Amino acid sequence: MKKIVNYIFSYPKIPSYAKMSFQLFHIESDRVMLLLLALQWVVATFITSIKYATFYYGFFSGAFIVLPLLLLYKHLKGERYFRYFIAVAMMLFSVIFIQQYLGRIEMHFHVFIAMAILTLYKDVTPLIFAAATTIIHHIVFNYLQLYEVSLFGMPVMVFNYGCGFDIVILHAIFVIIELFVLGYIVRLQVEHTININESQNQVNELNRELEHISMHDTLTNLPNRLNLNQKIKNVLLNAEENSKKFAVIFLDLDHFKNINDTLGHDIGDALLKTVADVLKESVSKDTLISRIGGDEFIMVVSDFNNQNELTSTIQNLLNNFRKDLFIKGYSLRLSASVGISIYPDDSKNIKDLMKYADIAMYKAKGDGRDNFSFFSQELNKKVHTEVDIVNDMQRAFHDNEFKLYYQPKIDVKSKKIVGAEALLRWHHKQKGFIPPSLFIPLAENTGFILNLGKFVIQNSTQAIKRFNSLGYKNLSISINVSTRQFQNTNLYQDLKESIDDNKINPTQLGIEITESVMLKYIDNALIALNEIKKLGISIHIDDFGTGYSSLSYLKKFPIDTLKIDKSFVDDIIDKDESGRLLVNTILSMGKSLHLKTVAEGVETKEQYEFLRDNGCDTIQGYYFAKPMCEDEFIKLLEADKIYS
Ligand code: C2E
Ligand code: CA
Ligand code: CA
């Protein structure tokens, strides 16, 4: 019931954009109706009032109905209830017609007006008002006529008595006017309908366009993240129903930023479009491909039978990237890193699947890019630990949880400690010892290594000052310097300041750098290293042999020492001759370049003896001593032991 009432009193359902047009339409309809009322009043009631001398019931009571509406029009036009007033007024006019002996006209006038209002307003409520007024006045007047009752001394009128020629003429005039009005109303209706249809079509088209834009990436026209989120829900439902698997594949281009930075955004954009094409070519039609930002794409593959099949799809995809791409005259080589998570093995939750694919993608990047990696729970754990560590590093730094340890270096000839490598240690208050192999790479990624690096410089030079004050003035302490510190021009300044502050001899300090410094920042590194060398600090190449440095580099850079990597030292005790051969080659290379040689990670007597016998200058390793805190190191110095 409530529904029906609501329906009756609500508009026929029209879209909001059409409301304005409707309101204008109604104002025009109101005007037609008012004109009709005014015509009835002036023509019908005025003329008949003269004829029958019924001014009082005819013309004046007509004015009573028409004038308020004409006055109200200005203020109420367009209002819905104004239409009800008009409807009621129309119907009341029939009362006046009867008074004016215009009974016949009145009869079909009702029907006509009801029809007109119905069609004109496309709104049933005025019609209900009209019908109600008609019914009420018929009941009242039929009663009055039947029983010839007089109200307020009005003359009792008998319905449908014979009429004169004047009435016939008036009747004809009305019929003609009615036809005109009806014609006009029909015209309004037609125009309005066309109007609505046209704007409806326009709006529909606009909506479609808007929807497309909001759901697609404008550059590649691939579905965007919003779209992906919706579509992947269907994929999930489908997989749930059919107990099938699907894979979420996260793809990120390698070094895309470089292309954008060096060749400009135009080329970058063109490249992204090409990438979209490569993706479409590389996977089946059923694969959902979307670009979710910058150079990141997510694909959802559901049509694979086993992991091998999926792997070969991905390998194929990575292969397609490895080809030369021709873009606006450039031939570009591109690669991508891909991470994969699988429903339901890794998770049944879409958000997790996306996150896991992202984590796996980072693993692929970490493994050297141009690569793919499947998500695993171990990976997840590792990432969580890493995030914890990164978040905790700042606090730990302020809480003094970082300390420098010293691992003695033994001179092969004098068999005495000639120095040490300073190594960072993190003793976490809750988690205990966190190895540098874990936190150093993270600190390098986040840039926190710059703080740690400065800390190491300051603390090692302060320690050297303390060693000096104890009488150990010829020790050479080496610190590890990360590649990141070479990008940062403060390195030289920090070293110089610390040396000056502690008034130590710069030759007591050495830096250990990896070959990657020389390769990555050739020009900058050369300048920086030359300056540092000029200060008097010695320069050691760490992990020597594991990088790609050629002899020409070694000649170009101001190097003092080659540090043979532990992996080669390990190979000395192999049955196979080749390990020993390699170490020998490095040792003789050092000799011919007039560089000192240090072997690190020496754990056995056999290794030590081989190195000693083949001319290595310095030995560092567990065989002699592990890294230790400063106090222990001082105790060792005091013991003045002979190592052999
Ligand atoms: P690295 O520069 O190659 O340091 C040598 C590593 O070998 C040290 O590990 C040392 O404890 C270990 N080691 C020395 N002798 C032996 C041995 O006989 N056997 C075995 N198994 N290991 C031995 P640690 O201290 O865990 O450091 C790991 C890496 O962390 C270092 O490798 C270095 O790359 C980095 N690191 C440590 N401290 C710093 C630092 O202050 N700054 C920077 N940038 N990196 C640091
Ligand atoms: Ca080192
Ligand atoms: Ca090393």
XYZ file of C-alpha atoms and ligand atoms in Angstrom:
692
model
C 0.000 0.000 0.000
C 2.722 2.340 1.060
C 4.479 1.458 -2.141
C 1.461 2.375 -4.251
C 1.046 5.698 -2.467
C 4.712 6.446 -2.844
C 4.482 5.564 -6.471
C 1.479 7.802 -7.043
C 3.091 10.740 -5.343
C 6.447 10.323 -6.962
C 7.393 11.382 -10.409
C 7.250 8.781 -13.059
C 10.883 7.704 -12.768
C 12.947 10.219 -14.644
C 16.703 10.636 -14.575
C 17.888 13.693 -12.704
C 19.420 15.255 -15.798
C 15.876 15.380 -17.311
C 14.315 17.086 -14.304
C 15.345 20.525 -15.459
C 13.906 19.944 -18.879
C 10.757 18.606 -17.258
C 10.363 21.654 -15.079
C 10.612 23.941 -18.083
C 8.098 21.758 -19.848
C 5.697 22.046 -16.936
C 6.006 25.815 -16.811
C 4.983 25.882 -20.431
C 2.090 23.509 -19.753
C 0.966 25.687 -16.857
C 0.904 28.645 -19.167
C -1.336 26.838 -21.665
C -3.717 25.845 -18.897
C -3.859 29.353 -17.477
C -4.572 30.734 -20.937
C -7.390 28.274 -21.271
C -8.781 29.296 -17.897
C -8.549 32.978 -18.784
C -10.267 32.348 -22.106
C -13.101 30.475 -20.422
C -13.469 33.202 -17.931
C -13.402 36.186 -20.323
C -15.198 34.647 -23.286
C -17.616 32.182 -21.775
C -18.571 33.703 -18.462
C -18.432 37.352 -19.516
C -20.563 36.920 -22.615
C -23.086 34.663 -20.919
C -23.172 36.943 -17.893
C -24.360 39.730 -20.182
C -26.941 37.488 -21.803
C -28.367 35.999 -18.624
C -27.448 38.832 -16.242
C -25.513 36.373 -14.069
C -22.428 38.497 -13.442
C -22.483 37.613 -9.841
C -22.332 33.814 -10.236
C -20.559 33.810 -13.575
C -18.039 36.526 -14.210
C -17.151 37.395 -10.594
C -16.978 33.875 -9.253
C -14.893 33.030 -12.361
C -12.578 35.876 -11.428
C -12.358 34.392 -7.978
C -10.918 31.224 -9.473
C -8.814 32.609 -12.321
C -7.247 35.751 -10.874
C -5.459 34.135 -7.875
C -3.903 31.611 -10.229
C -2.759 34.315 -12.636
C -1.246 36.217 -9.716
C 0.383 33.119 -8.238
C 1.874 32.037 -11.566
C 4.846 34.355 -11.203
C 5.748 32.932 -7.801
C 4.762 29.312 -8.160
C 5.645 28.500 -11.714
C 7.330 25.160 -12.060
C 6.128 24.047 -8.612
C 4.365 20.748 -8.623
C 1.443 21.766 -6.420
C 0.655 24.721 -8.695
C -0.537 22.086 -11.152
C -2.996 20.801 -8.566
C -4.403 24.307 -8.161
C -4.792 24.562 -11.908
C -6.507 21.174 -12.055
C -8.930 22.134 -9.297
C -9.624 25.496 -10.941
C -10.371 23.828 -14.269
C -12.845 21.531 -12.646
C -14.433 24.298 -10.569
C -15.060 26.175 -13.765
C -17.618 23.607 -14.733
C -19.598 24.798 -11.706
C -19.625 28.261 -13.184
C -20.584 26.931 -16.595
C -23.614 25.312 -15.102
C -24.499 28.594 -13.469
C -24.223 30.139 -16.911
C -26.552 27.617 -18.547
C -23.560 26.056 -20.315
C -24.261 22.562 -19.156
C -23.416 20.779 -22.396
C -20.173 22.549 -22.826
C -19.349 21.715 -19.279
C -19.922 17.999 -19.907
C -17.301 17.337 -22.476
C -15.130 19.987 -21.040
C -14.559 17.770 -18.039
C -13.409 14.892 -20.114
C -11.280 17.069 -22.290
C -9.578 18.834 -19.425
C -8.963 15.643 -17.549
C -7.365 14.213 -20.644
C -5.350 17.330 -21.257
C -4.032 17.458 -17.738
C -3.206 13.813 -17.799
C -1.202 14.065 -20.993
C 0.248 17.461 -20.329
C 1.783 16.795 -16.970
C 2.766 13.170 -17.244
C 1.887 13.239 -13.620
C -1.157 11.481 -12.180
C -1.669 13.647 -9.116
C -3.235 16.668 -10.886
C -5.546 14.213 -12.597
C -6.600 12.761 -9.286
C -7.282 16.273 -8.009
C -9.281 17.055 -11.131
C -11.252 13.851 -10.959
C -11.970 14.326 -7.261
C -13.203 17.878 -7.803
C -15.398 16.684 -10.666
C -16.885 13.854 -8.675
C -17.577 16.039 -5.662
C -19.257 18.756 -7.637
C -21.320 16.239 -9.594
C -22.537 14.665 -6.407
C -23.405 18.064 -4.969
C -25.064 19.402 -8.106
C -26.917 16.231 -8.999
C -28.372 16.331 -5.542
C -29.232 20.006 -5.876
C -30.801 19.463 -9.302
C -32.666 16.282 -8.482
C -34.236 17.685 -5.374
C -34.336 21.224 -6.693
C -32.575 22.480 -3.594
C -31.427 26.061 -3.560
C -28.187 26.964 -1.801
C -27.570 30.477 -0.592
C -30.612 31.651 -2.563
C -29.076 30.636 -5.934
C -31.518 29.856 -8.754
C -32.072 26.135 -9.156
C -30.868 25.023 -12.556
C -32.114 22.070 -14.515
C -29.446 20.211 -16.394
C -29.556 19.992 -20.169
C -32.536 22.077 -20.911
C -32.811 23.494 -24.421
C -30.426 26.240 -25.405
C -30.362 29.055 -27.952
C -28.160 29.827 -30.950
C -25.687 31.772 -28.850
C -24.899 28.662 -26.846
C -24.357 26.626 -30.019
C -21.858 29.233 -31.322
C -20.007 29.259 -28.020
C -19.992 25.489 -28.044
C -18.402 25.504 -31.497
C -15.813 28.052 -30.395
C -14.871 25.832 -27.512
C -14.542 22.739 -29.616
C -12.203 24.581 -31.972
C -10.138 25.966 -29.123
C -10.010 22.543 -27.576
C -8.657 21.108 -30.786
C -5.969 23.761 -30.941
C -4.978 23.268 -27.368
C -4.898 19.551 -27.773
C -2.751 19.905 -30.880
C -0.381 22.166 -29.027
C -0.155 19.758 -26.121
C 0.599 16.892 -28.463
C 3.343 18.971 -30.046
C 4.874 19.747 -26.674
C 4.716 16.099 -25.822
C 6.441 15.015 -29.002
C 9.151 17.637 -28.674
C 9.695 16.747 -25.110
C 9.935 13.048 -25.759
C 12.457 13.613 -28.508
C 14.347 15.879 -26.196
C 14.435 13.258 -23.501
C 15.457 10.521 -25.897
C 18.172 12.636 -27.379
C 19.632 13.696 -24.092
C 19.206 10.172 -22.805
C 21.300 8.903 -25.703
C 23.900 11.566 -25.176
C 24.045 10.835 -21.503
C 24.291 7.114 -22.135
C 27.165 7.639 -24.496
C 28.909 9.977 -22.084
C 28.417 7.455 -19.328
C 29.920 4.732 -21.449
C 32.912 6.923 -22.249
C 33.347 7.928 -18.632
C 33.131 4.353 -17.528
C 35.751 3.341 -20.062
C 38.080 6.113 -18.976
C 37.644 5.358 -15.311
C 38.314 1.673 -15.900
C 41.232 1.917 -18.335
C 44.705 3.283 -18.410
C 44.690 6.152 -20.872
C 48.156 5.448 -22.239
C 47.976 1.748 -23.044
C 44.187 1.331 -22.952
C 44.704 -1.668 -20.717
C 42.370 -2.171 -17.754
C 43.549 -0.157 -14.750
C 43.814 -1.144 -11.092
C 40.143 -0.421 -10.369
C 39.107 -2.572 -13.272
C 41.519 -5.307 -12.271
C 40.129 -5.334 -8.747
C 36.645 -5.898 -10.110
C 37.583 -8.484 -12.700
C 39.822 -10.483 -10.434
C 36.833 -10.974 -8.131
C 35.086 -12.839 -10.928
C 38.199 -14.885 -11.585
C 38.266 -15.774 -7.896
C 34.582 -16.782 -7.850
C 35.092 -18.884 -10.926
C 38.161 -20.562 -9.435
C 36.287 -21.220 -6.192
C 33.366 -22.795 -8.003
C 35.456 -25.004 -10.265
C 38.243 -25.614 -7.731
C 40.771 -24.294 -10.215
C 43.997 -22.396 -9.724
C 44.970 -19.021 -11.033
C 48.168 -17.019 -10.929
C 48.685 -13.360 -10.167
C 51.722 -12.146 -12.076
C 53.364 -8.905 -11.084
C 55.666 -7.473 -13.740
C 57.950 -4.504 -13.303
C 60.266 -3.199 -16.008
C 63.954 -3.086 -15.158
C 65.585 0.332 -15.105
C 62.607 1.980 -16.763
C 63.366 5.156 -14.842
C 66.682 5.434 -16.675
C 64.904 5.451 -20.018
C 62.466 8.090 -18.838
C 65.295 10.185 -17.431
C 67.682 9.909 -20.338
C 65.410 9.695 -23.387
C 62.443 11.646 -22.098
C 58.838 10.866 -21.253
C 57.718 10.672 -24.875
C 59.939 7.697 -25.480
C 58.992 6.312 -22.080
C 55.297 6.516 -22.976
C 55.845 4.963 -26.390
C 57.830 2.199 -24.742
C 55.018 1.475 -22.297
C 52.603 1.121 -25.200
C 54.971 -1.322 -26.853
C 55.268 -3.202 -23.587
C 51.473 -3.523 -23.491
C 51.627 -5.042 -26.986
C 54.418 -7.418 -26.027
C 52.367 -8.569 -23.045
C 49.284 -9.151 -25.171
C 51.338 -11.175 -27.645
C 53.013 -13.240 -24.963
C 49.994 -14.556 -23.117
C 46.732 -16.217 -24.029
C 43.632 -14.220 -24.868
C 41.971 -15.181 -21.590
C 44.714 -13.567 -19.560
C 43.699 -10.448 -17.746
C 46.360 -7.797 -18.328
C 46.331 -4.500 -16.512
C 48.646 -1.590 -15.956
C 48.485 -0.514 -12.352
C 50.921 2.361 -12.463
C 54.244 3.607 -13.858
C 56.001 0.573 -15.235
C 54.035 -1.965 -13.244
C 51.693 -4.494 -14.779
C 49.583 -7.223 -13.247
C 48.375 -10.219 -15.170
C 45.967 -12.879 -14.043
C 46.408 -16.246 -15.724
C 43.851 -18.971 -15.142
C 44.379 -21.354 -18.033
C 47.363 -23.409 -16.925
C 47.420 -27.016 -15.841
C 50.567 -27.107 -13.766
C 53.407 -24.934 -12.580
C 55.660 -26.021 -15.455
C 53.200 -24.702 -17.972
C 53.003 -21.405 -16.122
C 56.782 -21.219 -15.899
C 57.168 -21.678 -19.620
C 54.587 -18.955 -20.280
C 56.594 -16.598 -18.113
C 59.893 -17.601 -19.656
C 58.406 -16.976 -23.054
C 57.237 -13.568 -21.879
C 60.657 -12.605 -20.521
C 62.206 -13.784 -23.796
C 59.934 -11.519 -25.784
C 61.214 -8.602 -23.748
C 64.822 -9.429 -24.439
C 64.434 -8.648 -28.137
C 65.331 -5.189 -29.397
C 62.355 -2.865 -29.332
C 62.313 -0.128 -31.949
C 60.785 3.025 -30.589
C 60.804 6.379 -32.345
C 64.139 5.702 -33.987
C 65.738 4.178 -30.932
C 66.545 0.543 -30.596
C 65.950 -0.222 -26.944
C 66.749 -3.284 -24.950
C 64.413 -3.966 -22.129
C 63.977 -6.570 -19.467
C 61.431 -7.182 -16.789
C 61.259 -8.743 -13.367
C 58.293 -10.918 -12.561
C 56.783 -12.153 -9.315
C 54.092 -14.826 -9.141
C 51.599 -15.849 -6.503
C 49.114 -18.651 -6.928
C 45.538 -19.107 -5.765
C 44.786 -21.012 -3.564
C 48.317 -22.274 -2.717
C 49.681 -18.960 -1.498
C 46.439 -17.372 -0.370
C 42.714 -17.315 -1.048
C 42.575 -13.606 -0.566
C 43.005 -11.257 -3.527
C 44.803 -8.550 -1.577
C 47.321 -11.040 -0.235
C 47.838 -12.589 -3.647
C 48.687 -9.175 -5.100
C 50.972 -8.338 -2.198
C 52.709 -11.712 -2.454
C 53.240 -11.351 -6.198
C 54.797 -7.964 -5.468
C 57.093 -9.477 -2.840
C 58.113 -12.220 -5.266
C 58.813 -9.557 -7.885
C 61.204 -7.812 -5.500
C 62.929 -11.113 -4.964
C 63.356 -11.407 -8.735
C 64.843 -7.906 -8.798
C 67.141 -8.815 -5.934
C 68.268 -11.912 -7.811
C 69.639 -9.671 -10.539
C 66.547 -8.616 -12.505
C 65.421 -9.982 -15.908
C 64.118 -12.827 -13.872
C 61.047 -14.355 -12.268
C 60.336 -15.672 -8.837
C 57.476 -17.592 -7.233
C 56.175 -16.448 -3.888
C 56.889 -18.604 -0.845
C 56.142 -18.285 2.843
C 59.886 -18.212 3.614
C 60.137 -15.220 1.327
C 57.282 -13.588 3.180
C 58.987 -14.178 6.517
C 62.216 -12.763 5.173
C 60.476 -9.648 3.921
C 58.776 -9.170 7.257
C 62.057 -9.527 9.110
C 63.631 -7.094 6.701
C 60.874 -4.569 7.179
C 61.268 -4.935 10.953
C 65.003 -4.409 10.675
C 64.676 -1.357 8.489
C 62.114 0.144 10.846
C 64.285 -0.618 13.844
C 67.612 0.643 12.561
C 67.089 4.303 13.403
C 66.101 3.517 16.971
C 68.976 1.098 17.418
C 71.360 3.732 16.139
C 70.212 6.202 18.781
C 70.226 3.530 21.476
C 73.896 2.823 20.681
C 73.267 -0.756 19.670
C 75.872 -0.529 16.921
C 79.486 -1.191 17.872
C 82.722 -1.634 16.005
C 84.586 -4.920 16.306
C 88.165 -5.464 15.246
C 89.570 -8.465 13.447
C 93.354 -8.573 13.689
C 95.520 -8.665 10.574
C 98.769 -10.573 10.942
C 101.904 -9.737 9.020
C 103.332 -12.920 7.520
C 106.972 -11.857 7.955
C 106.938 -10.343 11.456
C 104.188 -12.758 12.601
C 102.686 -9.871 14.586
C 99.426 -7.954 14.548
C 99.897 -5.042 12.204
C 96.369 -3.807 12.164
C 92.718 -4.789 12.033
C 89.608 -4.575 9.980
C 86.851 -2.678 11.731
C 83.560 -4.494 11.352
C 80.141 -3.298 12.410
C 78.161 -5.261 14.958
C 74.541 -4.826 15.912
C 73.574 -6.213 19.301
C 69.831 -5.858 19.332
C 68.427 -5.503 22.872
C 65.651 -8.000 22.228
C 66.643 -9.975 19.172
C 70.292 -10.407 20.044
C 72.996 -10.392 17.413
C 71.953 -9.289 13.925
C 74.599 -10.171 11.327
C 75.977 -7.454 9.015
C 75.162 -9.652 6.026
C 71.523 -8.991 6.934
C 71.464 -5.339 7.908
C 74.204 -3.860 5.699
C 72.417 -4.569 2.375
C 69.186 -3.176 3.868
C 70.979 -0.089 5.118
C 72.433 0.311 1.644
C 69.000 0.068 0.053
C 67.441 2.600 2.370
C 70.383 4.987 2.464
C 70.829 4.468 6.193
C 74.321 3.250 5.392
C 75.307 6.927 5.174
C 74.640 7.316 8.898
C 76.327 4.033 9.690
C 79.267 4.929 7.441
C 79.820 8.193 9.251
C 79.545 6.402 12.575
C 82.225 3.922 11.476
C 84.564 6.719 10.352
C 84.170 8.615 13.625
C 84.448 5.571 15.866
C 87.384 3.982 14.092
C 89.419 7.190 14.189
C 88.587 7.654 17.878
C 89.725 4.076 18.478
C 92.969 4.724 16.593
C 93.531 7.710 18.889
C 93.069 5.415 21.915
C 95.414 2.779 20.433
C 97.980 5.532 19.881
C 97.693 6.722 23.461
C 98.403 3.148 24.582
C 101.544 3.183 22.481
C 100.344 1.208 19.415
C 101.167 3.881 16.890
C 101.862 1.740 13.849
C 98.562 -0.088 13.546
C 96.645 0.186 10.324
C 92.917 0.024 10.826
C 90.770 -0.484 7.762
C 87.111 0.339 7.539
C 84.541 -0.847 4.992
C 83.097 1.876 2.790
C 79.935 1.170 0.892
C 79.384 2.209 -2.728
C 76.529 4.419 -1.576
C 79.033 6.550 0.326
C 80.798 7.359 -2.933
C 77.667 8.873 -4.376
C 77.639 11.083 -1.379
C 80.334 13.736 -1.650
C 80.716 14.046 2.143
C 82.932 10.975 2.314
C 86.201 12.870 1.837
C 85.072 15.608 4.218
C 84.018 13.127 6.901
C 87.312 11.272 6.687
C 89.363 14.465 6.839
C 87.389 15.925 9.743
C 87.647 12.766 11.829
C 91.371 12.465 11.215
C 91.888 16.107 12.173
C 89.599 15.922 15.210
C 91.447 12.952 16.637
C 94.871 14.158 15.513
C 95.829 10.792 14.097
C 98.210 9.987 11.304
C 96.106 9.405 8.148
C 98.316 6.462 7.172
C 96.856 4.621 10.153
C 93.496 4.515 8.404
C 92.555 2.477 5.363
C 89.350 2.055 3.450
C 88.103 -1.204 1.955
C 86.049 -0.800 -1.162
C 84.651 -3.356 -3.567
C 85.357 -3.374 -7.266
C 81.824 -2.202 -7.966
C 82.786 1.276 -6.755
C 85.291 1.546 -9.566
C 82.872 0.222 -12.143
C 79.796 2.160 -11.145
C 81.173 5.597 -10.562
C 84.303 5.567 -12.701
C 84.790 9.320 -12.924
C 83.466 10.312 -9.514
C 85.163 7.413 -7.798
C 88.480 8.214 -9.403
C 88.352 11.824 -8.229
C 87.196 10.866 -4.743
C 89.743 8.077 -4.359
C 92.562 10.312 -5.539
C 91.618 12.924 -2.968
C 91.343 10.348 -0.205
C 94.640 8.855 -1.223
C 96.208 12.307 -1.123
C 95.142 12.614 2.499
C 97.364 9.628 3.189
C 94.653 7.018 3.699
C 95.401 3.616 2.154
C 92.984 1.998 -0.261
C 92.175 -1.719 -0.235
C 90.200 -3.608 -2.844
C 87.871 -5.881 -0.891
C 86.587 -9.248 -2.082
C 89.119 -9.057 -4.879
C 88.467 -11.411 -7.774
C 84.708 -11.590 -7.360
C 84.029 -8.418 -9.347
C 84.815 -7.584 -12.907
C 87.739 -5.232 -12.534
C 90.332 -5.498 -15.227
C 93.981 -4.736 -14.970
C 93.432 -1.378 -16.583
C 91.208 -0.362 -13.683
C 93.718 -1.490 -11.171
C 96.361 0.641 -12.853
C 94.109 3.653 -13.121
C 92.999 3.729 -9.491
C 95.277 4.653 -6.585
C 95.187 1.268 -4.890
C 97.487 -0.016 -2.140
C 96.182 -3.455 -1.325
C 94.360 -6.386 -2.885
C 92.223 -8.346 -0.469
C 91.826 -11.887 -1.777
C 88.248 -12.975 -1.258
C 87.450 -15.728 1.195
C 85.971 -17.922 -1.535
C 89.418 -18.236 -3.180
C 91.072 -18.843 0.147
C 88.543 -21.640 0.737
C 89.596 -23.264 -2.545
C 93.234 -23.531 -1.444
C 92.481 -26.739 0.425
C 90.675 -28.310 -2.531
C 92.037 -31.518 -4.010
C 91.839 -29.765 -7.318
C 94.880 -27.690 -8.254
C 92.913 -24.862 -9.897
C 92.001 -23.078 -6.637
C 95.632 -22.802 -5.618
C 96.561 -21.712 -9.127
C 94.084 -18.875 -9.008
C 95.322 -17.631 -5.626
C 98.848 -17.765 -6.961
C 97.837 -15.746 -9.997
C 96.290 -13.056 -7.795
C 99.375 -12.978 -5.592
C 101.713 -12.563 -8.529
C 99.423 -9.981 -10.071
C 99.651 -8.002 -6.833
C 103.407 -8.306 -6.869
C 103.741 -7.108 -10.465
C 101.478 -4.128 -9.759
C 103.458 -3.384 -6.571
C 100.372 -3.893 -4.451
C 100.246 -5.476 -1.019
C 98.135 -8.612 -0.672
C 95.864 -9.556 2.180
C 94.084 -12.901 2.421
C 90.797 -12.893 4.309
C 88.849 -15.768 5.772
C 91.875 -17.887 6.509
C 90.647 -20.688 8.726
C 93.254 -23.438 8.566
C 96.951 -23.930 9.010
C 97.150 -25.339 5.477
C 95.667 -22.177 3.987
C 97.964 -20.017 6.082
C 101.062 -21.938 5.043
C 100.166 -21.912 1.378
C 99.633 -18.150 1.466
C 102.803 -17.561 3.443
C 104.856 -19.705 1.075
C 103.454 -17.959 -1.997
C 104.250 -14.441 -0.895
C 100.999 -13.135 0.607
C 101.790 -10.208 2.891
C 99.020 -10.195 5.430
C 96.605 -12.778 6.836
C 93.188 -12.199 8.329
C 90.927 -14.982 9.480
C 89.550 -17.200 12.209
C 92.761 -19.206 12.115
C 94.383 -16.376 14.051
C 91.506 -14.395 15.489
C 87.837 -13.644 15.111
C 86.493 -10.098 15.131
C 86.423 -8.854 18.757
C 85.479 -5.853 20.811
C 87.999 -3.073 21.377
C 88.963 -4.156 24.907
C 89.715 -7.680 23.786
C 91.676 -6.383 20.840
C 93.767 -4.223 23.171
C 94.390 -7.231 25.419
C 95.603 -9.141 22.387
C 97.928 -6.283 21.476
C 99.256 -6.228 25.020
C 99.982 -9.958 24.863
C 102.284 -9.181 21.906
C 101.909 -12.705 20.629
C 103.917 -14.260 17.806
C 101.552 -15.811 15.265
C 102.617 -18.751 13.213
P 83.762 -8.194 4.378
O 84.146 -6.780 4.205
O 84.175 -9.154 3.338
O 84.205 -8.628 5.798
C 84.798 -9.819 6.073
C 83.829 -10.764 6.679
O 84.411 -12.037 6.795
C 83.433 -10.351 8.082
O 82.119 -10.737 8.270
C 84.313 -11.228 8.936
O 83.804 -11.447 10.229
C 84.324 -12.492 8.136
N 85.473 -13.322 8.406
C 86.729 -12.947 8.676
N 87.530 -14.032 8.841
C 86.755 -15.127 8.646
C 86.999 -16.546 8.648
O 88.085 -17.019 8.865
N 85.942 -17.337 8.371
C 84.710 -16.856 8.135
N 83.733 -17.716 7.880
N 84.446 -15.528 8.106
C 85.460 -14.674 8.368
P 81.077 -9.793 8.928
O 81.670 -9.015 10.010
O 79.860 -10.607 9.174
O 80.755 -8.753 7.774
C 80.086 -9.123 6.636
C 80.099 -8.037 5.641
O 79.369 -6.912 6.084
C 81.492 -7.482 5.363
O 82.147 -8.300 4.452
C 81.186 -6.132 4.804
O 80.877 -6.221 3.461
C 79.964 -5.758 5.565
N 80.334 -4.851 6.661
C 80.743 -5.136 7.921
N 80.994 -4.000 8.588
C 80.785 -2.978 7.724
C 80.887 -1.571 7.807
O 81.291 -0.999 8.827
N 80.576 -0.839 6.710
C 80.180 -1.444 5.547
N 79.871 -0.660 4.502
N 80.073 -2.749 5.425
C 80.373 -3.522 6.508
Ca 86.033 -5.834 4.278
Ca 85.762 -9.250 2.118
